[in-house]
Coordinates of C-alpha atoms in Angstrom, one line a residue:
M241 CA -102.9 85.7 47.6
R242 CA -103.2 83.3 50.6
E243 CA -99.7 81.9 49.8
V244 CA -98.2 85.4 49.9
T245 CA -99.9 86.2 53.2
N246 CA -98.4 83.0 54.7
V247 CA -95.0 83.8 53.4
L248 CA -95.1 87.3 54.9
K249 CA -96.2 85.9 58.2
R250 CA -93.4 83.4 58.4
L251 CA -90.8 86.0 57.3
S252 CA -92.0 88.3 60.0
I253 CA -91.2 85.6 62.6
Y254 CA -87.7 85.3 61.2
Y255 CA -87.0 89.0 61.3
I256 CA -88.6 89.5 64.7
L257 CA -86.2 86.8 66.0
M258 CA -83.3 88.5 64.2
A259 CA -84.2 91.8 65.7
A260 CA -84.4 90.3 69.2
M261 CA -81.0 88.8 68.7
G262 CA -79.6 92.1 67.7
L263 CA -81.1 93.9 70.7
V264 CA -79.8 91.2 73.1
E265 CA -76.4 91.7 71.6
V266 CA -76.3 95.5 72.3
S267 CA -78.5 95.6 75.4
V268 CA -77.5 96.4 78.9
W269 CA -77.8 92.6 79.6
Q270 CA -74.7 92.2 77.6
D271 CA -72.7 94.0 80.2
R272 CA -73.4 91.4 82.8
F273 CA -72.0 88.7 80.6
M274 CA -68.9 90.5 79.3
P275 CA -66.6 89.5 77.8
V276 CA -68.9 86.7 76.6
R277 CA -71.3 87.7 73.8
L278 CA -74.8 86.2 74.4
S279 CA -75.5 85.8 70.6
N280 CA -72.6 83.4 70.3
F281 CA -74.4 80.9 72.5
L282 CA -78.0 81.6 71.4
L283 CA -77.5 81.3 67.7
P284 CA -76.3 77.7 67.5
P285 CA -79.4 76.4 69.4
I286 CA -81.6 78.4 67.1
T287 CA -79.9 76.9 64.1
V288 CA -80.4 73.4 65.6
C289 CA -84.2 74.2 65.9
L290 CA -84.0 75.3 62.2
I291 CA -82.5 71.9 61.2
L292 CA -85.2 70.1 63.1
Y293 CA -87.8 72.2 61.3
Y294 CA -86.3 71.4 57.9
S295 CA -86.3 67.7 58.8
F296 CA -90.0 67.8 59.6
R297 CA -91.1 69.9 56.7
V298 CA -89.3 68.4 53.8
E299 CA -90.1 64.8 52.7
R300 CA -87.8 62.3 54.2
K301 CA -86.8 60.3 51.2
G302 CA -84.4 61.0 48.4
I303 CA -81.7 63.5 47.5
L304 CA -83.9 66.5 48.1
H305 CA -84.2 65.9 51.8
K306 CA -80.4 65.4 52.1
L307 CA -79.7 68.7 50.3
I308 CA -82.1 70.7 52.5
M309 CA -80.5 69.1 55.6
A310 CA -77.0 69.9 54.3
I311 CA -78.0 73.6 54.1
G312 CA -79.2 73.4 57.7
Y313 CA -75.9 71.8 58.8
M314 CA -73.9 74.6 56.9
Q315 CA -75.9 77.2 58.8
L316 CA -75.0 75.4 62.1
L317 CA -71.3 75.3 61.0
F318 CA -71.5 79.1 60.3
M319 CA -72.8 79.8 63.8
I320 CA -70.1 77.5 65.4
L321 CA -67.4 79.3 63.4
R322 CA -68.8 82.6 64.6
T323 CA -68.5 81.4 68.2
L324 CA -65.0 80.2 67.7
K325 CA -63.8 83.4 66.2
Y326 CA -65.3 85.7 68.8
E327 CA -64.9 83.6 72.0
L328 CA -62.3 80.9 71.7
V329 CA -59.6 82.0 69.2
A330 CA -60.1 85.8 69.3
D331 CA -56.6 86.3 70.8
L332 CA -54.9 83.9 68.4
E333 CA -54.3 85.9 65.3
I334 CA -53.6 83.1 62.8
S335 CA -56.3 80.8 64.1
A336 CA -58.8 83.7 64.3
R337 CA -57.9 84.8 60.8
H338 CA -58.3 81.3 59.3
T339 CA -61.6 80.8 61.3
W340 CA -62.7 84.0 59.5
Y341 CA -61.7 82.5 56.2
S342 CA -63.7 79.4 57.1
Y343 CA -66.8 81.6 57.1
Y344 CA -66.7 81.2 53.3
I345 CA -67.2 77.4 53.6
P346 CA -70.9 77.7 54.4
T347 CA -71.3 81.0 52.5
M348 CA -70.0 79.3 49.3
L349 CA -71.6 75.9 49.8
I350 CA -75.1 77.1 50.8
P351 CA -75.9 78.8 47.4
M352 CA -74.3 75.8 45.6
L353 CA -76.6 73.4 47.5
L354 CA -79.6 75.6 46.7
F355 CA -78.6 75.4 43.1
F356 CA -78.5 71.6 43.3
I357 CA -81.9 71.6 44.8
A358 CA -83.2 73.7 41.9
L359 CA -81.8 71.1 39.5
T360 CA -83.3 68.2 41.5
V361 CA -86.8 69.4 41.9
A362 CA -89.5 68.1 39.4
R363 CA -87.2 65.3 38.1
R364 CA -88.7 61.8 37.9
E365 CA -85.5 60.3 39.4
P366 CA -83.8 63.2 41.4
T367 CA -80.1 63.4 40.9
V368 CA -77.4 66.1 40.8
Q369 CA -75.0 64.3 38.6
S370 CA -75.0 66.4 35.5
G371 CA -72.5 68.4 33.5
T372 CA -73.9 71.7 34.8
S373 CA -73.8 70.7 38.5
M374 CA -70.3 69.4 38.2
L375 CA -69.2 72.7 36.6
F376 CA -70.7 74.7 39.4
L377 CA -69.2 72.4 42.0
F378 CA -65.7 72.8 40.4
V379 CA -65.9 76.6 40.3
T380 CA -67.2 76.8 43.9
L381 CA -64.5 74.6 45.3
F382 CA -61.8 76.4 43.4
L383 CA -62.9 79.8 44.8
L384 CA -63.2 78.4 48.3
F385 CA -59.7 77.0 48.0
M386 CA -58.5 80.5 47.0
V387 CA -60.2 82.0 50.1
L388 CA -58.7 79.5 52.5
T389 CA -55.2 80.1 51.1
N390 CA -55.5 83.9 51.1
D391 CA -52.5 84.3 53.3
S392 CA -50.2 83.1 50.5
H393 CA -51.5 85.3 47.7
Q394 CA -53.9 88.0 49.3
L395 CA -56.1 88.1 46.2
I396 CA -59.2 88.0 48.4
F397 CA -58.2 90.2 51.4
R398 CA -55.2 92.5 51.4
F399 CA -53.6 93.2 54.8
G400 CA -50.8 95.4 56.0
K401 CA -47.2 94.3 56.6
N402 CA -47.0 91.2 58.8
F403 CA -50.8 91.2 59.1
E404 CA -50.7 94.0 61.6
D405 CA -54.2 95.0 62.8
W406 CA -55.6 92.5 60.3
N407 CA -59.1 92.4 61.8
S408 CA -59.9 96.0 61.0
D409 CA -57.2 97.3 58.6
Y410 CA -57.7 95.3 55.4
S411 CA -59.0 95.9 51.8
Y412 CA -60.6 93.7 49.2
G413 CA -58.8 92.2 46.2
W414 CA -60.2 91.6 42.8
L415 CA -60.9 87.9 43.5
Y416 CA -63.1 88.9 46.5
W417 CA -65.6 90.5 44.1
V418 CA -65.5 87.4 41.9
V419 CA -66.4 85.3 45.0
I420 CA -69.3 87.6 45.9
I421 CA -70.7 87.8 42.4
W422 CA -70.5 84.0 42.1
Q423 CA -72.4 83.5 45.4
Y424 CA -75.3 85.7 44.4
F425 CA -75.2 84.4 40.8
M426 CA -76.0 80.9 42.2
Y427 CA -78.8 82.4 44.3
L428 CA -80.4 84.0 41.3
C429 CA -80.0 80.9 39.1
S430 CA -81.7 78.8 41.8
M431 CA -84.6 81.2 42.0
V432 CA -85.1 81.4 38.2
I433 CA -84.8 77.6 37.8
L434 CA -87.3 76.8 40.6
I435 CA -89.8 79.4 39.3
F436 CA -89.8 78.2 35.7
K437 CA -89.9 74.5 36.8
S438 CA -93.0 75.1 38.9
R439 CA -96.3 73.7 37.5
I440 CA -98.5 75.7 39.8
D441 CA -100.9 78.0 38.1
G442 CA -100.2 81.7 38.6
I443 CA -96.9 81.1 40.5
L444 CA -95.2 84.0 38.6
K445 CA -97.4 86.6 40.1
N446 CA -96.3 85.6 43.6
T447 CA -92.5 85.1 43.0
W448 CA -91.7 88.8 43.9
V449 CA -92.0 87.8 47.6
I450 CA -88.8 85.7 47.3
L451 CA -86.9 88.9 46.6
I452 CA -87.8 90.3 50.1
P453 CA -85.3 88.3 52.2
F454 CA -82.8 88.4 49.4
F455 CA -82.6 92.2 49.1
I456 CA -82.9 92.7 52.9
G457 CA -79.9 90.4 53.3
V458 CA -77.9 92.1 50.6
F459 CA -78.8 95.5 52.0
Q460 CA -77.7 94.6 55.5
I461 CA -74.4 93.1 54.2
V462 CA -73.7 96.3 52.2
L463 CA -74.3 98.4 55.4
L464 CA -71.9 96.1 57.3
M465 CA -69.2 96.3 54.6
T466 CA -69.5 100.1 54.3
G467 CA -69.4 100.7 58.1
H468 CA -73.0 102.0 58.3
M469 CA -74.5 99.2 60.3
L470 CA -76.5 100.5 63.2
K471 CA -74.6 100.6 66.5
I472 CA -75.9 100.7 70.0
N473 CA -73.6 101.1 73.0
D474 CA -70.7 101.1 70.4
L475 CA -71.7 97.6 69.3
K476 CA -73.0 96.5 65.9
V477 CA -76.6 95.3 66.0
L478 CA -75.9 92.5 63.5
E479 CA -72.8 90.7 62.3
F480 CA -72.3 89.0 59.0
P481 CA -73.0 85.3 60.1
E482 CA -76.5 86.0 61.5
I483 CA -77.4 88.2 58.5
Y484 CA -76.3 85.5 56.1
M485 CA -78.1 82.8 58.1
F486 CA -81.4 84.7 58.3
M487 CA -81.2 85.6 54.6
T488 CA -80.7 82.0 53.6
A489 CA -83.5 80.8 56.0
G490 CA -85.9 83.4 54.6
I491 CA -85.2 82.5 50.9
L492 CA -85.6 78.8 51.7
E493 CA -88.8 79.5 53.6
C494 CA -90.2 81.3 50.6
F495 CA -89.4 78.4 48.3
M496 CA -91.1 76.0 50.6
E497 CA -94.2 78.1 51.3
L498 CA -94.8 78.8 47.6
R499 CA -94.4 75.1 46.9
L500 CA -91.4 75.6 44.7
I501 CA -89.8 72.9 46.9
P502 CA -92.1 70.0 47.9
V503 CA -93.0 70.0 51.6
N504 CA -95.0 67.8 54.0
D505 CA -97.6 70.2 55.1
D506 CA -101.0 71.6 53.9
Y507 CA -102.4 68.3 52.8
N508 CA -105.8 69.5 53.8
G509 CA -105.4 72.4 51.4
L510 CA -104.5 70.0 48.6
F511 CA -107.4 67.8 49.3
R512 CA -109.7 70.8 49.6
L513 CA -108.9 71.9 46.1
C514 CA -108.8 68.4 44.6
S515 CA -111.8 67.4 42.4
L516 CA -111.0 63.7 42.6
A517 CA -112.9 61.2 44.9
C518 CA -109.9 60.2 47.0
E519 CA -109.0 59.5 50.6
I520 CA -105.9 58.7 52.7
R521 CA -106.3 56.3 55.6
N522 CA -103.9 54.9 58.2
N523 CA -103.4 51.2 58.7
A524 CA -106.2 51.1 61.2
G525 CA -108.6 52.4 58.5
K526 CA -109.1 55.8 60.0
I527 CA -109.6 58.6 57.5
L528 CA -106.8 61.1 57.7
F529 CA -107.5 63.2 54.5
S530 CA -110.4 63.2 52.1
T531 CA -111.8 65.4 49.4
E532 CA -115.3 66.8 49.4
C533 CA -116.4 64.4 46.7
S534 CA -114.8 61.3 48.3
R535 CA -116.8 58.1 48.6
S536 CA -116.4 56.2 51.8
L537 CA -116.0 52.5 51.1
S538 CA -116.9 49.5 53.2
E539 CA -114.3 47.2 54.8
Q540 CA -115.0 44.6 52.1
Q541 CA -114.4 47.1 49.4
L542 CA -111.2 48.5 50.9
V543 CA -109.6 45.0 50.9
M544 CA -110.3 44.5 47.2
P545 CA -107.3 44.8 44.8
S546 CA -106.6 48.0 42.9
G547 CA -108.6 48.3 39.7
S548 CA -111.6 46.5 41.1
R549 CA -115.2 47.6 40.6
V550 CA -116.6 48.9 43.9
E551 CA -119.9 50.0 42.2
P552 CA -121.5 49.1 38.9
H553 CA -119.9 52.1 37.2
S554 CA -117.0 52.9 39.6
I555 CA -113.5 51.4 40.0
M556 CA -111.0 51.9 42.8
Q557 CA -107.3 52.6 42.3
K558 CA -105.4 51.9 45.6
R559 CA -101.8 52.4 46.6
T560 CA -99.9 51.6 49.8
I561 CA -98.0 54.4 51.5
P562 CA -95.9 54.5 54.7
G563 CA -98.3 54.1 57.6
G564 CA -101.4 53.5 55.6
F565 CA -102.8 53.6 52.1
G566 CA -104.6 55.9 49.7
Y567 CA -107.3 55.3 47.1
I568 CA -109.2 57.1 44.3
V569 CA -112.7 56.1 43.1
H570 CA -113.2 56.8 39.4
D571 CA -116.6 57.2 37.8
I572 CA -116.5 55.2 34.6
S573 CA -120.1 55.5 33.6
R574 CA -119.2 57.4 30.5
L575 CA -116.6 54.8 29.6
D576 CA -119.2 52.0 30.1
Q577 CA -121.6 53.9 27.8
L578 CA -118.8 54.1 25.2
E579 CA -118.0 50.4 25.7
E580 CA -121.6 49.5 25.1
A581 CA -121.7 51.7 22.0
L582 CA -118.4 50.1 20.8
S583 CA -119.9 46.6 21.3
E584 CA -122.8 47.5 19.1
L585 CA -120.5 48.9 16.5
R586 CA -118.3 45.8 16.8
G587 CA -121.4 43.6 16.0
E588 CA -122.2 45.8 13.0
L589 CA -118.6 45.7 11.8
L590 CA -118.6 41.9 12.1
Q591 CA -121.7 41.7 9.9
E592 CA -120.2 44.1 7.3
T593 CA -116.9 42.1 7.4
E594 CA -118.9 38.9 6.7
L595 CA -120.7 40.5 3.9
L596 CA -117.5 41.8 2.4
R597 CA -116.0 38.4 2.7
H598 CA -118.9 36.9 0.7
Q599 CA -118.6 39.6 -1.8
N600 CA -114.8 38.9 -2.2
E601 CA -115.5 35.2 -2.6
L602 CA -118.1 36.0 -5.3
K603 CA -115.6 38.3 -7.0
E604 CA -112.9 35.6 -6.8
K605 CA -115.3 33.0 -8.3
Q606 CA -116.4 35.4 -11.0
A607 CA -112.7 36.1 -11.8
V608 CA -112.1 32.3 -12.0
I609 CA -115.1 31.9 -14.3
E610 CA -114.1 34.8 -16.5
H611 CA -110.6 33.4 -16.7
R612 CA -111.9 29.9 -17.6
I613 CA -114.1 31.4 -20.2
A614 CA -111.1 33.2 -21.7
V615 CA -109.2 29.9 -21.7
Y616 CA -112.1 28.2 -23.5
D617 CA -112.3 31.0 -26.0
S618 CA -108.6 30.6 -26.6
I619 CA -109.0 26.9 -27.1
V620 CA -111.8 27.4 -29.6
N621 CA -109.7 29.9 -31.5
R622 CA -106.6 27.6 -31.6
V623 CA -108.5 24.5 -32.8
K624 CA -110.8 26.5 -35.1
R625 CA -109.2 24.9 -38.2
Q626 CA -109.7 21.4 -36.9
S627 CA -113.3 22.1 -35.8
L628 CA -114.2 23.5 -39.2
K629 CA -112.6 20.4 -40.9
I630 CA -114.6 18.1 -38.6
S631 CA -117.8 20.0 -39.7
E632 CA -116.7 19.6 -43.3
L633 CA -116.0 15.9 -43.0
A634 CA -119.3 15.3 -41.2
G635 CA -121.1 17.1 -44.1
K636 CA -119.3 15.0 -46.7
A637 CA -120.2 11.8 -44.8
K638 CA -123.9 12.7 -44.8
K639 CA -123.9 13.3 -48.5
T640 CA -122.2 10.1 -49.6
S641 CA -123.6 6.6 -49.5
D642 CA -120.2 4.9 -49.9
R643 CA -119.6 2.9 -46.7
Q644 CA -115.9 2.9 -47.1
L645 CA -115.7 6.6 -47.6
Q646 CA -118.0 7.2 -44.7
D647 CA -115.8 5.0 -42.5
R648 CA -112.7 6.9 -43.6
Y649 CA -114.4 10.2 -42.8
R650 CA -115.4 8.9 -39.4
R651 CA -111.9 7.8 -38.5
E652 CA -110.4 11.1 -39.6
I653 CA -113.0 12.9 -37.5
L654 CA -112.0 10.8 -34.4
L655 CA -108.4 11.7 -35.1
L656 CA -109.1 15.4 -35.2
S657 CA -111.3 15.1 -32.1
A658 CA -108.4 13.4 -30.2
Y659 CA -106.1 16.2 -31.1
I660 CA -108.7 18.8 -30.0
K661 CA -109.2 17.0 -26.7
R662 CA -105.5 16.7 -25.9
Y663 CA -104.8 20.2 -27.0
A664 CA -107.5 21.6 -24.7
N665 CA -106.2 19.4 -21.9
M666 CA -102.7 20.9 -22.2
M667 CA -104.1 24.4 -22.2
L668 CA -106.1 23.7 -19.1
I669 CA -102.9 22.4 -17.4
A670 CA -101.0 25.5 -18.5
E671 CA -103.7 27.7 -16.8
T672 CA -102.2 27.0 -13.4
A673 CA -98.5 26.7 -14.4
N674 CA -96.2 28.3 -17.0
V675 CA -94.5 25.0 -17.8
I676 CA -95.6 21.5 -19.0
N677 CA -93.8 18.2 -18.2
T678 CA -92.5 16.4 -21.3
G679 CA -94.3 13.3 -20.0
E680 CA -97.6 15.2 -20.5
L681 CA -96.6 16.1 -24.0
C682 CA -95.7 12.4 -24.7
L683 CA -99.2 11.4 -23.4
S684 CA -100.9 13.8 -25.8
V685 CA -98.8 12.5 -28.7
N686 CA -99.5 8.8 -27.7
E687 CA -103.3 9.4 -27.6
Y688 CA -103.2 11.0 -31.0
L689 CA -101.1 8.1 -32.4
R690 CA -103.6 5.6 -30.9
Y691 CA -106.4 7.2 -33.0
L692 CA -104.0 7.2 -35.9
N693 CA -103.6 3.5 -35.4
F694 CA -107.4 3.2 -35.5
Y695 CA -107.3 5.1 -38.7
G696 CA -105.0 2.4 -40.1
I697 CA -101.6 4.0 -39.8
P698 CA -99.3 2.6 -37.1
G699 CA -97.5 5.1 -34.9
E700 CA -95.3 5.1 -31.8
C701 CA -93.8 7.7 -29.4
V702 CA -90.5 7.1 -27.6
H703 CA -89.9 9.4 -24.6
T704 CA -86.5 9.6 -22.9
A705 CA -86.2 13.2 -21.9
E706 CA -87.4 14.1 -18.3
G707 CA -88.1 17.7 -17.7
S708 CA -90.4 20.6 -18.4
I709 CA -90.8 23.1 -21.1
A710 CA -92.8 26.3 -21.5
F711 CA -96.4 25.6 -22.2
E712 CA -96.4 27.7 -25.4
A713 CA -93.5 25.7 -26.7
A714 CA -95.3 22.4 -25.9
L715 CA -98.5 23.6 -27.6
G716 CA -96.4 24.7 -30.6
L717 CA -94.7 21.3 -30.9
F718 CA -98.0 19.4 -30.6
E719 CA -99.6 21.8 -33.1
A720 CA -96.7 21.3 -35.6
F721 CA -96.8 17.6 -35.1
E722 CA -100.6 17.4 -35.9
S723 CA -100.1 19.8 -38.9
I724 CA -97.4 17.5 -40.4
V725 CA -99.4 14.3 -39.9
E726 CA -102.6 15.8 -41.2
K727 CA -100.9 17.3 -44.3
N728 CA -99.2 14.0 -45.2
L729 CA -102.1 11.7 -44.2
P730 CA -103.1 10.4 -47.7
G731 CA -99.7 8.7 -48.4
L732 CA -98.6 8.0 -44.8
R733 CA -97.7 4.4 -43.8
G734 CA -96.3 5.0 -40.3
V735 CA -95.1 7.6 -37.8
I736 CA -92.4 7.4 -35.1
V737 CA -91.9 10.3 -32.6
N738 CA -88.8 10.6 -30.4
I739 CA -88.7 13.0 -27.5
S740 CA -85.1 13.1 -26.2
R741 CA -82.5 15.3 -24.7
A742 CA -79.2 16.4 -26.2
E743 CA -77.0 18.4 -23.7
R744 CA -79.2 21.3 -22.8
R745 CA -81.7 20.8 -25.6
I746 CA -85.0 18.9 -25.8
Q747 CA -85.4 17.3 -29.2
F748 CA -88.7 16.4 -30.8
K749 CA -88.1 14.1 -33.8
I750 CA -90.8 12.9 -36.3
N751 CA -90.1 10.0 -38.6
L752 CA -92.7 9.7 -41.4
E753 CA -92.8 6.5 -43.5
M754 CA -94.5 7.2 -46.9
E755 CA -96.0 4.9 -49.5
P756 CA -93.5 3.7 -52.2
G757 CA -93.1 6.3 -54.9
E758 CA -94.2 9.2 -52.7
E759 CA -92.0 12.3 -52.4
Q760 CA -89.4 12.4 -49.7
P761 CA -89.0 15.4 -47.4
A762 CA -86.2 17.8 -48.0
C763 CA -85.1 21.1 -46.5
G764 CA -85.0 24.4 -48.3
G765 CA -85.2 28.1 -47.5
A766 CA -88.0 30.6 -48.1
E767 CA -88.1 34.2 -47.2
E768 CA -86.1 34.4 -43.8
V769 CA -88.1 31.5 -42.3
Q770 CA -86.9 27.9 -42.8
T771 CA -89.4 25.6 -44.4
L772 CA -89.5 21.8 -44.9
Q773 CA -90.5 20.7 -48.4
Y774 CA -90.9 17.5 -50.4
A775 CA -88.5 17.3 -53.3
A776 CA -89.5 15.0 -56.2
G777 CA -86.6 14.4 -58.5
G778 CA -85.8 18.1 -58.4
T779 CA -89.1 18.9 -60.1
G780 CA -91.8 20.8 -58.1
S781 CA -92.4 20.8 -54.3
R782 CA -95.1 21.1 -51.9
Q783 CA -94.9 22.5 -48.3
L784 CA -94.6 20.0 -45.5
V785 CA -95.3 22.5 -42.6
S786 CA -97.5 25.5 -43.0
M787 CA -95.9 28.9 -43.0
D788 CA -98.1 30.0 -40.0
T789 CA -96.8 27.0 -38.0
L790 CA -93.3 27.8 -38.8
Y791 CA -93.7 31.5 -37.8
M792 CA -95.3 30.4 -34.5
L793 CA -92.4 27.9 -33.8
A794 CA -89.8 30.6 -34.6
N795 CA -91.4 33.0 -32.1
L796 CA -91.2 30.3 -29.4
R797 CA -87.5 29.8 -30.1
I798 CA -88.2 26.3 -31.5
L799 CA -85.7 25.4 -34.2
T800 CA -87.1 23.4 -37.1
R801 CA -84.7 21.5 -39.3
E802 CA -84.2 18.3 -41.2
E803 CA -81.8 15.5 -40.3
Q804 CA -80.6 12.5 -42.3
E805 CA -79.9 9.3 -40.5
D806 CA -79.5 5.8 -42.1
E807 CA -81.1 7.0 -45.3
I808 CA -84.1 8.2 -43.3
T809 CA -85.0 11.9 -43.3
Y810 CA -86.1 13.3 -40.0
I811 CA -88.0 16.5 -39.2
C812 CA -86.5 17.7 -35.9
F813 CA -87.9 20.4 -33.6
T814 CA -85.4 21.6 -30.9
Y815 CA -86.3 23.7 -27.9
Q816 CA -83.5 25.6 -26.2
E817 CA -83.8 25.7 -22.3
R818 CA -83.0 29.0 -20.4
G819 CA -80.4 28.2 -17.7
D820 CA -81.5 25.7 -15.2
S821 CA -85.2 26.4 -15.9
V822 CA -87.0 24.8 -18.8

């Protein structure tokens, strides 16, 4: 309500001044100055005072100040044109008529400037360069051009033949009403935009006061156009220029007083309503504005940088402004409490994180142990046959008193133990990788052959193929090798193993030298799976490689076949590599 009261007080000053100008225009004092009209020389100085008032009241930086000042200059131009028309070029028909047309320069540009102000207010970076503003500017300039060139088309004002008695005998063309509608449309758009841009609480309930100068001005213009304007001493109390000037000044005053346009006054009111602890001081340190809850700081505190703690639970935010500086003191006691609570929570979280880390480590170790147990169980299952045979041979050695037989059992047990050791070692290597180097396979075969030499049967492994093969394939080859040797151990005189490469294949060849008169290996077929057999003069046969081993090798893509070279029969295992990987 206080804002409305202030607006009405300021508007009353404008209208008292306008009434005084009207009375001066028609008073008896006018007769002493005839034919000069006093208002023609009083209105320009009043307009200059209005420009100075705008310059003081609106902030002096940015596009907003320039637009407000442009409105003031347009009002001054209007008053100068009025003086020219009535005093200097009144007897020059063409000049007077075009001066009259020039009235529409300020009357068209003032509402356009007001519209630009409405677009500029409340922007972070004020500017009027937008599609909407350019459209309004184009339409305004086009209509203004049509007014100034009215003599050539008479779409705005229609005159008699040869412009006789043009100052009183004229009518309005259809384009005149377009111009009028466009002017007041820009006024209304400016009002609506400024009202809805405002962030002041309850502003809508006070906006009706803006309509007072608007409707008073429109009403006076209608009276003037219809010939009903009040006359005293046969003179009109008001003319169009002063009506338009006071209407514009009144509307602009309402915008500024309601804070729809930022102004430079009433800082005390702002600080009175502000709940922040803030102050504004000049460069000498004198307090200019302060809130009720402001905290006066010492000289040492004032020179501290922005963001410093001026009290145990208070920080100061400071900013330099023209002619001084302002600062706000924030109470951060609640934030300090939250920070303290967060520190405690942070400590608890660190403890929980450490506990979770230990738990994860235990789980990882447990997983490794379980995996290792699974590997050991797998090893036990894969060498179960050899383990059982070792138990069987140990039992037989205990039951017999024959030294030679016991020695043979002992050497066979060592041979089987070497196989179990190397087989388990290869499985442990395969635990961390999916492939095994052929050199590792050669080491396993060599160790087995070393114990075979201890058994009394010479053996040798030749390794010429560098590369890696899948661990299952390597285990399958080693398992097949041991099965063949074990199966033919009684009549075996020597073993040669050759690990070589043929194009993209790794070949594992076994050469068994048997006692004279023993059966020689031959190849035959049995049930979809290729088997290697001994053939004895075409009569009878016994299997060289067990069916289980052959099935296992076939699943691993290991081809088992027999090759003849220099009257020697070879058992050859071939593993096919996949692409560049082994």
